[in-house]
Coordinates of C-alpha atoms and ligand atoms in Angstrom, one line a residue:
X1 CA 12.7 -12.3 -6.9
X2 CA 12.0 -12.7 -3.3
X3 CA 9.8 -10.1 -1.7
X4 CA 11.1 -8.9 1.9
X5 CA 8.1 -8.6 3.8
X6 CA 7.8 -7.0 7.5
X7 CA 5.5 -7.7 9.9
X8 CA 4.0 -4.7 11.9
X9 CA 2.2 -6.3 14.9
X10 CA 3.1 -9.4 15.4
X11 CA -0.4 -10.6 17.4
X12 CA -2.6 -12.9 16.6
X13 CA -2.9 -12.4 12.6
X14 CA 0.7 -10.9 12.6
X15 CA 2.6 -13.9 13.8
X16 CA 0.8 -16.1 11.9
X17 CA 1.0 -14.3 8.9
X18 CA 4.8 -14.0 9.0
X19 CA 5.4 -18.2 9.5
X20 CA 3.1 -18.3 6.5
X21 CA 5.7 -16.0 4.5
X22 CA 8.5 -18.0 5.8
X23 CA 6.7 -21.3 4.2
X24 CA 7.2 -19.7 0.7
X25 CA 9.4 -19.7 -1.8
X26 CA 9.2 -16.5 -3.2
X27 CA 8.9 -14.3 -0.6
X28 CA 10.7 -13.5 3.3
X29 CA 10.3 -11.9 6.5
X30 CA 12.8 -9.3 7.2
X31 CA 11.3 -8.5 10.3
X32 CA 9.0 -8.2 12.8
X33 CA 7.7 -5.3 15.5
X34 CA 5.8 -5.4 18.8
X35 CA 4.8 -2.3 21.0
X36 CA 5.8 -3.9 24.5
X37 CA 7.7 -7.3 26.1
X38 CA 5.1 -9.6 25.7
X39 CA 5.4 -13.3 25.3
X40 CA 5.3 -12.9 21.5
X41 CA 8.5 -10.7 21.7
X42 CA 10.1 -13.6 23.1
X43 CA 8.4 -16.4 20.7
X44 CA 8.9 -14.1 17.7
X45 CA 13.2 -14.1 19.3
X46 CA 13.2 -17.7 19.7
X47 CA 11.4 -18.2 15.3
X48 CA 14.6 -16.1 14.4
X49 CA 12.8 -13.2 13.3
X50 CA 14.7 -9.8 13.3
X51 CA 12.7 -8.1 16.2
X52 CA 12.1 -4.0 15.6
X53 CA 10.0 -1.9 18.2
X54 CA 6.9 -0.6 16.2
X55 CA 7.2 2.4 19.1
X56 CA 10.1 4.0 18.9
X57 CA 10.1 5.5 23.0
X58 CA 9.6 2.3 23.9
X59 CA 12.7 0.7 22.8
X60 CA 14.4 0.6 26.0
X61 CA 11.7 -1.3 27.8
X62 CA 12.5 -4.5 25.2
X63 CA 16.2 -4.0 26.4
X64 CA 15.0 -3.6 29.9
X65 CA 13.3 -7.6 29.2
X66 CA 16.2 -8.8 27.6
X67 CA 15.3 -8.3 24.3
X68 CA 17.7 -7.4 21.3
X69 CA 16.3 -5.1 19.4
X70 CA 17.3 -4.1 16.0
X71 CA 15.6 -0.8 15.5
X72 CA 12.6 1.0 15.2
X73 CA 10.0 0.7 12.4
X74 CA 11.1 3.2 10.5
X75 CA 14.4 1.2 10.3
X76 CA 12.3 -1.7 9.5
X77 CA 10.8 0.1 6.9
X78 CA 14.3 0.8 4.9
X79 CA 14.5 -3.3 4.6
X80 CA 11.1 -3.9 3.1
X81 CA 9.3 -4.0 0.1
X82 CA 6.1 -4.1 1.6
X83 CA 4.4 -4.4 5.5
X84 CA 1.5 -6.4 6.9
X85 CA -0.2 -4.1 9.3
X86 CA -1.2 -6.5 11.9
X87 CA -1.6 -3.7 14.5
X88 CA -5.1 -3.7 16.0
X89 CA -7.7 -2.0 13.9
X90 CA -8.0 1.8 13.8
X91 CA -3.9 2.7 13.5
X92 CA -4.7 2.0 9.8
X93 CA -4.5 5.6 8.6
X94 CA -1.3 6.7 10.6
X95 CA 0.4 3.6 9.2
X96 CA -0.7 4.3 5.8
X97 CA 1.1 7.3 5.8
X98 CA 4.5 6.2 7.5
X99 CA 4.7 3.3 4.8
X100 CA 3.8 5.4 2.1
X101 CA 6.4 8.2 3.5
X102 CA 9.0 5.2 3.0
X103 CA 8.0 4.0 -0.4
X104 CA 6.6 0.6 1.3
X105 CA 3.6 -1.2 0.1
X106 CA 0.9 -1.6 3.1
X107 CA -1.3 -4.3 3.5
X108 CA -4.2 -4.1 6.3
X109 CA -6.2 -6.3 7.9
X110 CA -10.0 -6.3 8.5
X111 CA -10.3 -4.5 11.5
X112 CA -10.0 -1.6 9.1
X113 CA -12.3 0.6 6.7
X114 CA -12.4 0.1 3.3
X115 CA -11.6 3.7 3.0
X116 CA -8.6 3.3 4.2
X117 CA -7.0 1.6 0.9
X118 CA -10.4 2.0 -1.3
X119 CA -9.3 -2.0 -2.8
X120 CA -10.3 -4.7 -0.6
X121 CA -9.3 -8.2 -1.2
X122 CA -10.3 -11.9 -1.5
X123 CA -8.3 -14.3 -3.4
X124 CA -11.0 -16.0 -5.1
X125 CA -13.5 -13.1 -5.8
X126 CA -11.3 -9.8 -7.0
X127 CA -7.6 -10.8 -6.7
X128 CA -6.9 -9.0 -10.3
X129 CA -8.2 -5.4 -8.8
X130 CA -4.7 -5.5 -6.4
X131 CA -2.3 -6.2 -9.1
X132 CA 0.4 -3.7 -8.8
X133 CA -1.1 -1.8 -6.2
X134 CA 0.4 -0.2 -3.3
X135 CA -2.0 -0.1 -0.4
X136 CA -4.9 -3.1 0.3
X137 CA -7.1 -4.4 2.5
X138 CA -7.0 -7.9 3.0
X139 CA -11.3 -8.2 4.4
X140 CA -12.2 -9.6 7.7
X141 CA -12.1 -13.5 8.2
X142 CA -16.4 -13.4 8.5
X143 CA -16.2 -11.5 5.2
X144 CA -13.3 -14.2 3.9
X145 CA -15.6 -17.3 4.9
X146 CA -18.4 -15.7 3.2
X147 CA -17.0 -14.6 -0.3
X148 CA -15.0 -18.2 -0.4
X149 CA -18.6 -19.8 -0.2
X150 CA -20.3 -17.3 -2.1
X151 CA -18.5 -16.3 -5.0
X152 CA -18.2 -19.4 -6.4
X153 CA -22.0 -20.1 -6.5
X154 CA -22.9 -16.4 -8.0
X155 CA -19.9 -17.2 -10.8
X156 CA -21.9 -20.3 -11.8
X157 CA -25.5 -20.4 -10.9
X158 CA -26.1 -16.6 -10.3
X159 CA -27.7 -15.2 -7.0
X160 CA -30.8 -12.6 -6.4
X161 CA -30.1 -12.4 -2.8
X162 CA -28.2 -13.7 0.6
X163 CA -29.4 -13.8 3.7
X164 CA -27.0 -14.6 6.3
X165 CA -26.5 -14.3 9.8
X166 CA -23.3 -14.6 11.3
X167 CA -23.3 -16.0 15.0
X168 CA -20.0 -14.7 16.1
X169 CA -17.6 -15.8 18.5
X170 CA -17.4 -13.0 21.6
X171 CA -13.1 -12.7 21.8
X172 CA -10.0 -14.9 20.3
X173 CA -9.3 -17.9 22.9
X174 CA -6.4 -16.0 24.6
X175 CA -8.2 -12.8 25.3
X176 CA -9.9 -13.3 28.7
X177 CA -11.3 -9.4 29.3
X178 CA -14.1 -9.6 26.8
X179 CA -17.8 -11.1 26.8
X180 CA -20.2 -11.9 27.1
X181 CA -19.7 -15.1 29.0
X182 CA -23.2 -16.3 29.9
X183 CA -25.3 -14.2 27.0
X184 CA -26.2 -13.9 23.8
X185 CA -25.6 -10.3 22.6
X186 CA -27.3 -9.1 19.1
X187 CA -25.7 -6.5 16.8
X188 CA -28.3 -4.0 17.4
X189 CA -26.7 -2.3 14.1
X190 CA -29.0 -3.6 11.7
X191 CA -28.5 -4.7 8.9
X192 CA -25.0 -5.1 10.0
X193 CA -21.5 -4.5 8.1
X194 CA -20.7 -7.7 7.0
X195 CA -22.8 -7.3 3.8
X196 CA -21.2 -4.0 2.7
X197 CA -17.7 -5.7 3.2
X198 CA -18.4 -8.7 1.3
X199 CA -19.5 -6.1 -1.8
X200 CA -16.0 -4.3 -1.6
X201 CA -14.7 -7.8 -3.0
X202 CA -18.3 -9.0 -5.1
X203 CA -19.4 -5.7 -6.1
X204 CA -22.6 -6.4 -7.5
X205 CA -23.9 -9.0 -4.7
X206 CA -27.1 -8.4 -3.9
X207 CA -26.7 -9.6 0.6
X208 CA -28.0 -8.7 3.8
X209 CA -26.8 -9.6 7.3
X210 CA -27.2 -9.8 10.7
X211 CA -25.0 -11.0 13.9
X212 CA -24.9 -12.2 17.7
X213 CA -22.2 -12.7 19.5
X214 CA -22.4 -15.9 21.8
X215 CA -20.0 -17.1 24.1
X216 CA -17.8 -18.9 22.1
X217 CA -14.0 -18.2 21.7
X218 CA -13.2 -20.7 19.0
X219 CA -15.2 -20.5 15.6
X220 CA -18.0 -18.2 14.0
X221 CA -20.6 -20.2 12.7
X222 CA -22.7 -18.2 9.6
X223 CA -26.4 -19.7 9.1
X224 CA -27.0 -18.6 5.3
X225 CA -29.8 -18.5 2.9
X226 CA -29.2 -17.5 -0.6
X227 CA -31.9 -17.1 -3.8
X228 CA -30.3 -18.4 -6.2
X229 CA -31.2 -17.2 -10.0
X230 CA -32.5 -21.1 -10.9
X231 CA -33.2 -24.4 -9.5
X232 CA -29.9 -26.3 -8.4
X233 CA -29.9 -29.6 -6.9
X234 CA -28.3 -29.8 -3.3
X235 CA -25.7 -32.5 -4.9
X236 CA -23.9 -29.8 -7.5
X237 CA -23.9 -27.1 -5.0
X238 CA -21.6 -30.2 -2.9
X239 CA -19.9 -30.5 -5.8
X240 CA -19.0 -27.1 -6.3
X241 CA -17.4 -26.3 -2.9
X242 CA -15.7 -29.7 -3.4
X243 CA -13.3 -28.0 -6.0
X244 CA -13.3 -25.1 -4.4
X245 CA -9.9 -24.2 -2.6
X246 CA -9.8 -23.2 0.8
X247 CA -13.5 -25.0 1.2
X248 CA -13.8 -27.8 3.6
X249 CA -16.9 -29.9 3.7
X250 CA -17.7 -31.5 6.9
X251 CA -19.4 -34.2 7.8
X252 CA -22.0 -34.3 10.8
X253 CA -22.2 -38.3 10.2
X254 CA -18.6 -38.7 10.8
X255 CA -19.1 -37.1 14.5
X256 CA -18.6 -33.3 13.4
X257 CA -21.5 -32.2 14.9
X258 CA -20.0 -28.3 16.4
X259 CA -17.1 -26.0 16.3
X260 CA -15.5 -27.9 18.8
X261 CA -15.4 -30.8 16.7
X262 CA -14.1 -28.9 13.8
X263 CA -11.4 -27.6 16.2
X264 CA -10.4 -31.0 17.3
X265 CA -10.0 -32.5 13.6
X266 CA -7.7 -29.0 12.9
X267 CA -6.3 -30.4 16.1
X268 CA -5.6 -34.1 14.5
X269 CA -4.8 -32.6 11.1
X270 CA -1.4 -31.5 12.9
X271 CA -1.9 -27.9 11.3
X272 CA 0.3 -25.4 13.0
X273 CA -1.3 -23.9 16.0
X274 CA -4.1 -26.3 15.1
X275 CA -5.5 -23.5 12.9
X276 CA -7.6 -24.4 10.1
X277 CA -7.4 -22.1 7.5
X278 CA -10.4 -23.7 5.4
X279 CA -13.8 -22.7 5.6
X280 CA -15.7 -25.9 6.8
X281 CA -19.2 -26.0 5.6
X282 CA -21.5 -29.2 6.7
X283 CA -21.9 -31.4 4.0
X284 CA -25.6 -32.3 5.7
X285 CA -26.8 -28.9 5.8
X286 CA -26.3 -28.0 2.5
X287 CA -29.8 -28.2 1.0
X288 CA -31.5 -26.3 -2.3
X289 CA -35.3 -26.3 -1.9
X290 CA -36.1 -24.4 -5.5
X291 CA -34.4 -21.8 -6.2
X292 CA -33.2 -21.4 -2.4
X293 CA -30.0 -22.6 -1.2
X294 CA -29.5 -23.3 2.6
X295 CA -26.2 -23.9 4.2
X296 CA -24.1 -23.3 7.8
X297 CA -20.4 -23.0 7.8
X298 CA -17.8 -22.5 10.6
X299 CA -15.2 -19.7 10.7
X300 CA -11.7 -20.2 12.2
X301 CA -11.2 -16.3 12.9
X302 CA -7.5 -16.2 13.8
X303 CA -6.3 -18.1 10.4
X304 CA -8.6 -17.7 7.7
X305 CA -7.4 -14.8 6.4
X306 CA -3.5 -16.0 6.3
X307 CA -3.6 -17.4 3.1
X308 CA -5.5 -14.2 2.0
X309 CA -2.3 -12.0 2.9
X310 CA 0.0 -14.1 1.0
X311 CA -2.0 -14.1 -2.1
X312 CA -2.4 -10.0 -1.6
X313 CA 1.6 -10.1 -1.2
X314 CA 1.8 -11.7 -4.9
X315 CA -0.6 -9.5 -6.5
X316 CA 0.8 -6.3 -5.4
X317 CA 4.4 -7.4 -5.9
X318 CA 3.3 -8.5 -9.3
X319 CA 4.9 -12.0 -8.8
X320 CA 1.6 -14.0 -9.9
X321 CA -1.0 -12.4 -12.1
X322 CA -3.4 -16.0 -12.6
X323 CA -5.3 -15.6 -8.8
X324 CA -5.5 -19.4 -8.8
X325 CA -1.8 -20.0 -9.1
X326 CA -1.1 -18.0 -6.4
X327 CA -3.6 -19.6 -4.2
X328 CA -2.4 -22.8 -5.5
X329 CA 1.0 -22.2 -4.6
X330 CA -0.1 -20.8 -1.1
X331 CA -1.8 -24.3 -0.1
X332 CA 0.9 -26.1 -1.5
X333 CA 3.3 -24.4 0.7
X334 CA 1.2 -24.5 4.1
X335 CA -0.5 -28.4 3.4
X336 CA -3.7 -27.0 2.8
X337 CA -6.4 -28.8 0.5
Ligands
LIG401 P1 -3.8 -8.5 18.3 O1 -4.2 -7.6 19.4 O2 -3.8 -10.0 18.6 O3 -2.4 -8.1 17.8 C1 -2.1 -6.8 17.5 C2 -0.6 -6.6 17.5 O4 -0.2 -5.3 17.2 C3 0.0 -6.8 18.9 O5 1.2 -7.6 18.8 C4 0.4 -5.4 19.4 O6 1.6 -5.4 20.1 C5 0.7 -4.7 18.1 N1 0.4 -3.3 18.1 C6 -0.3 -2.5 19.0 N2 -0.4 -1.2 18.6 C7 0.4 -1.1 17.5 C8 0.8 -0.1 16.7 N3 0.4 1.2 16.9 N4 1.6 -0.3 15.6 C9 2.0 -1.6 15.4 N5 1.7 -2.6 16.1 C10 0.9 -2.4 17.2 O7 -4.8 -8.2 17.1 P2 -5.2 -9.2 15.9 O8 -6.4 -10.0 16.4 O9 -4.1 -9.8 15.3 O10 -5.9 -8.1 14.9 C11 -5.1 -7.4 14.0 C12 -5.9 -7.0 12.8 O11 -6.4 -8.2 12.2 C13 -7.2 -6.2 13.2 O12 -7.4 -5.3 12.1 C14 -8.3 -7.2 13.3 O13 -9.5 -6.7 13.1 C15 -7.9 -8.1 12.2 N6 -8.4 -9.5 12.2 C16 -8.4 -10.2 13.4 C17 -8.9 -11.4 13.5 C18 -9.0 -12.2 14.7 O14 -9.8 -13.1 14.9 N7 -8.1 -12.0 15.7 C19 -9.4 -12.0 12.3 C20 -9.3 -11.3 11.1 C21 -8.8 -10.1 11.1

């Protein structure tokens, strides 16, 4: 079987998310929307993607650009089995209700509530939970790096508590209108969201967090501390996230010493868009002292989570029930790992 997928909001998670589809073998992308003429109309013409208006007034204005537009969404929706919502967060709900008016399965992205599909999703931590189901929430890419990190440790060694701050980038590198560009701006929300989302995919985690923004547009970086339920030398803890997928340990020896040296090996590594869709964790700051477990890693914001949706795509089609096949398969497909 091959799953037709479309893409609704082809931006920055959208259009990555569909190429990702397109790399598989068991799934396709029957088509994409925008809301206006935008260079990503055009790029998402030139990839060969069938191109649908996501607004349906607005259709002349793509044919007013040159644009050949094949319908509106709701025509969309008749080709598909099931739609990533890469709209911007908060059309969630009125989404919801025009795929579920069409008998299309929904996925959403983190910008939304959990409320909104009450299963939330990390491939690692609780991919079972959206076997066979129709709406889900694929978590955001700071909730992503931390359950890929986390879960494995509490599945082995067992955690009392996380700590974890998340030093967040201020706006994706094309988005020039926000800030702040010479401040550092804490989350006065305390303790903030981050830990609630990470417990809609490891229920029982026991995690607080906090967050700045800092003006950075290329990685987040978390600084974690976690009690950890016994003693566990640094060296096992290395080990672990060594076989863990979608983990990348960095070293600060080898010249990695920032984000923007993690951004110029993704460069190197020849990854499409130079995204790295790993979570890179500094080999060198991994450290247990006791029972406590130290560690930083870095977040690529835009393309963590794109492995995330295809895995979601296989466990509510029902094509993959083993979660580690599917995310085997993924990384196989996009030279991940
Ligand atoms: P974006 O602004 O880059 O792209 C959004 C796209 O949706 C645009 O192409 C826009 O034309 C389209 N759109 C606008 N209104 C729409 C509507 N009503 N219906 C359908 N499409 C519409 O946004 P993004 O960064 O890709 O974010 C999408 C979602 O992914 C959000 O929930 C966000 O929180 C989440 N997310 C973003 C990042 C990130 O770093 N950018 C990371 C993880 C998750």
């Amino acid at each position: 079987m091959v799953v037709k997928v479309a893409i609704n909001g082809f931006g920055t998670i959208g259009k990555r998310v569909a190429d990702a589809v397109t790399a598989q073998d068991d799934m396709d992308v029957v088509g994409v929307t925008k809301t206006r003429p935008t260079i990503e109309a055009d790029l998402a013409i030139d990839a060969g993607y069938p191109f649908y208006t996501a607004i349906a007034d607005r259709k002349q204005a793509f044919v007013d650009a040159g644009i050949e537009v094949q319908g509106t969404l709701d025509d969309l929706l008749q080709e598909a089995d099931i739609v990533i919502d890469g709209s911007p967060g908060k059309f969630g709900q009125e989404n919801k209700d025009k795929y579920a008016a069409a008998g299309v399965k929904g996925i959403f992205q983190g910008g939304e509530k959990h409320d909104l599909t009450g299963v939330s999703f990390n491939s690692l931590a609780n991919y079972s939970e959206s076997f066979g189901k129709d709406m889900v929430r694929v978590v955001s890419c700071n909730t992503t790096g931390l359950c890929r990190t986390l879960y494995p440790v509490y599945k082995e060694y067992g955690i009392e508590t996380v700590y974890a701050v998340m030093i967040r980038r201020s706006a994706d590198p094309r988005d020039s209108k926000k800030g702040p560009i010479n401040a550092i701006e804490p989350v006065l929300k305390v303790p903030s969201h981050h830990g609630p989302d990470v417990q809609t995919c490891i229920h029982d985690l026991n995690i607080q967090t906090m967050a700045v923004k800092v003006p950075t547009t290329i990685m987040h970086l978390h600084s974690n501390i976690v009690e950890l339920k016994q003693e566990v030398p640094s060296e096992d803890i290395v080990k672990l996230w060594e076989n863990t997928p979608r983990v990348k340990l960095v070293d600060g020896g080898k010249g990695i010493a920032s984000t923007a040296q993690i951004m110029e090996y993704a460069r190197d590594l020849g990854r499409p868009r130079s995204d790295l869709n790993e979570i890179a964790v500094w080999r060198e700051g991994i450290h247990t002292v006791g029972k406590v477990l130290y560690y930083y890693q870095a977040i690529h914001q835009e393309s963590d989570v794109v492995p995330e949706n295809i895995d979601a795509i296989r466990a509510m089609m029902e094509l993959e029930e083993d979660n580690m096949k599917s995310i085997e398969k993924t990384n196989n497909a996009l030279g991940i790992n």
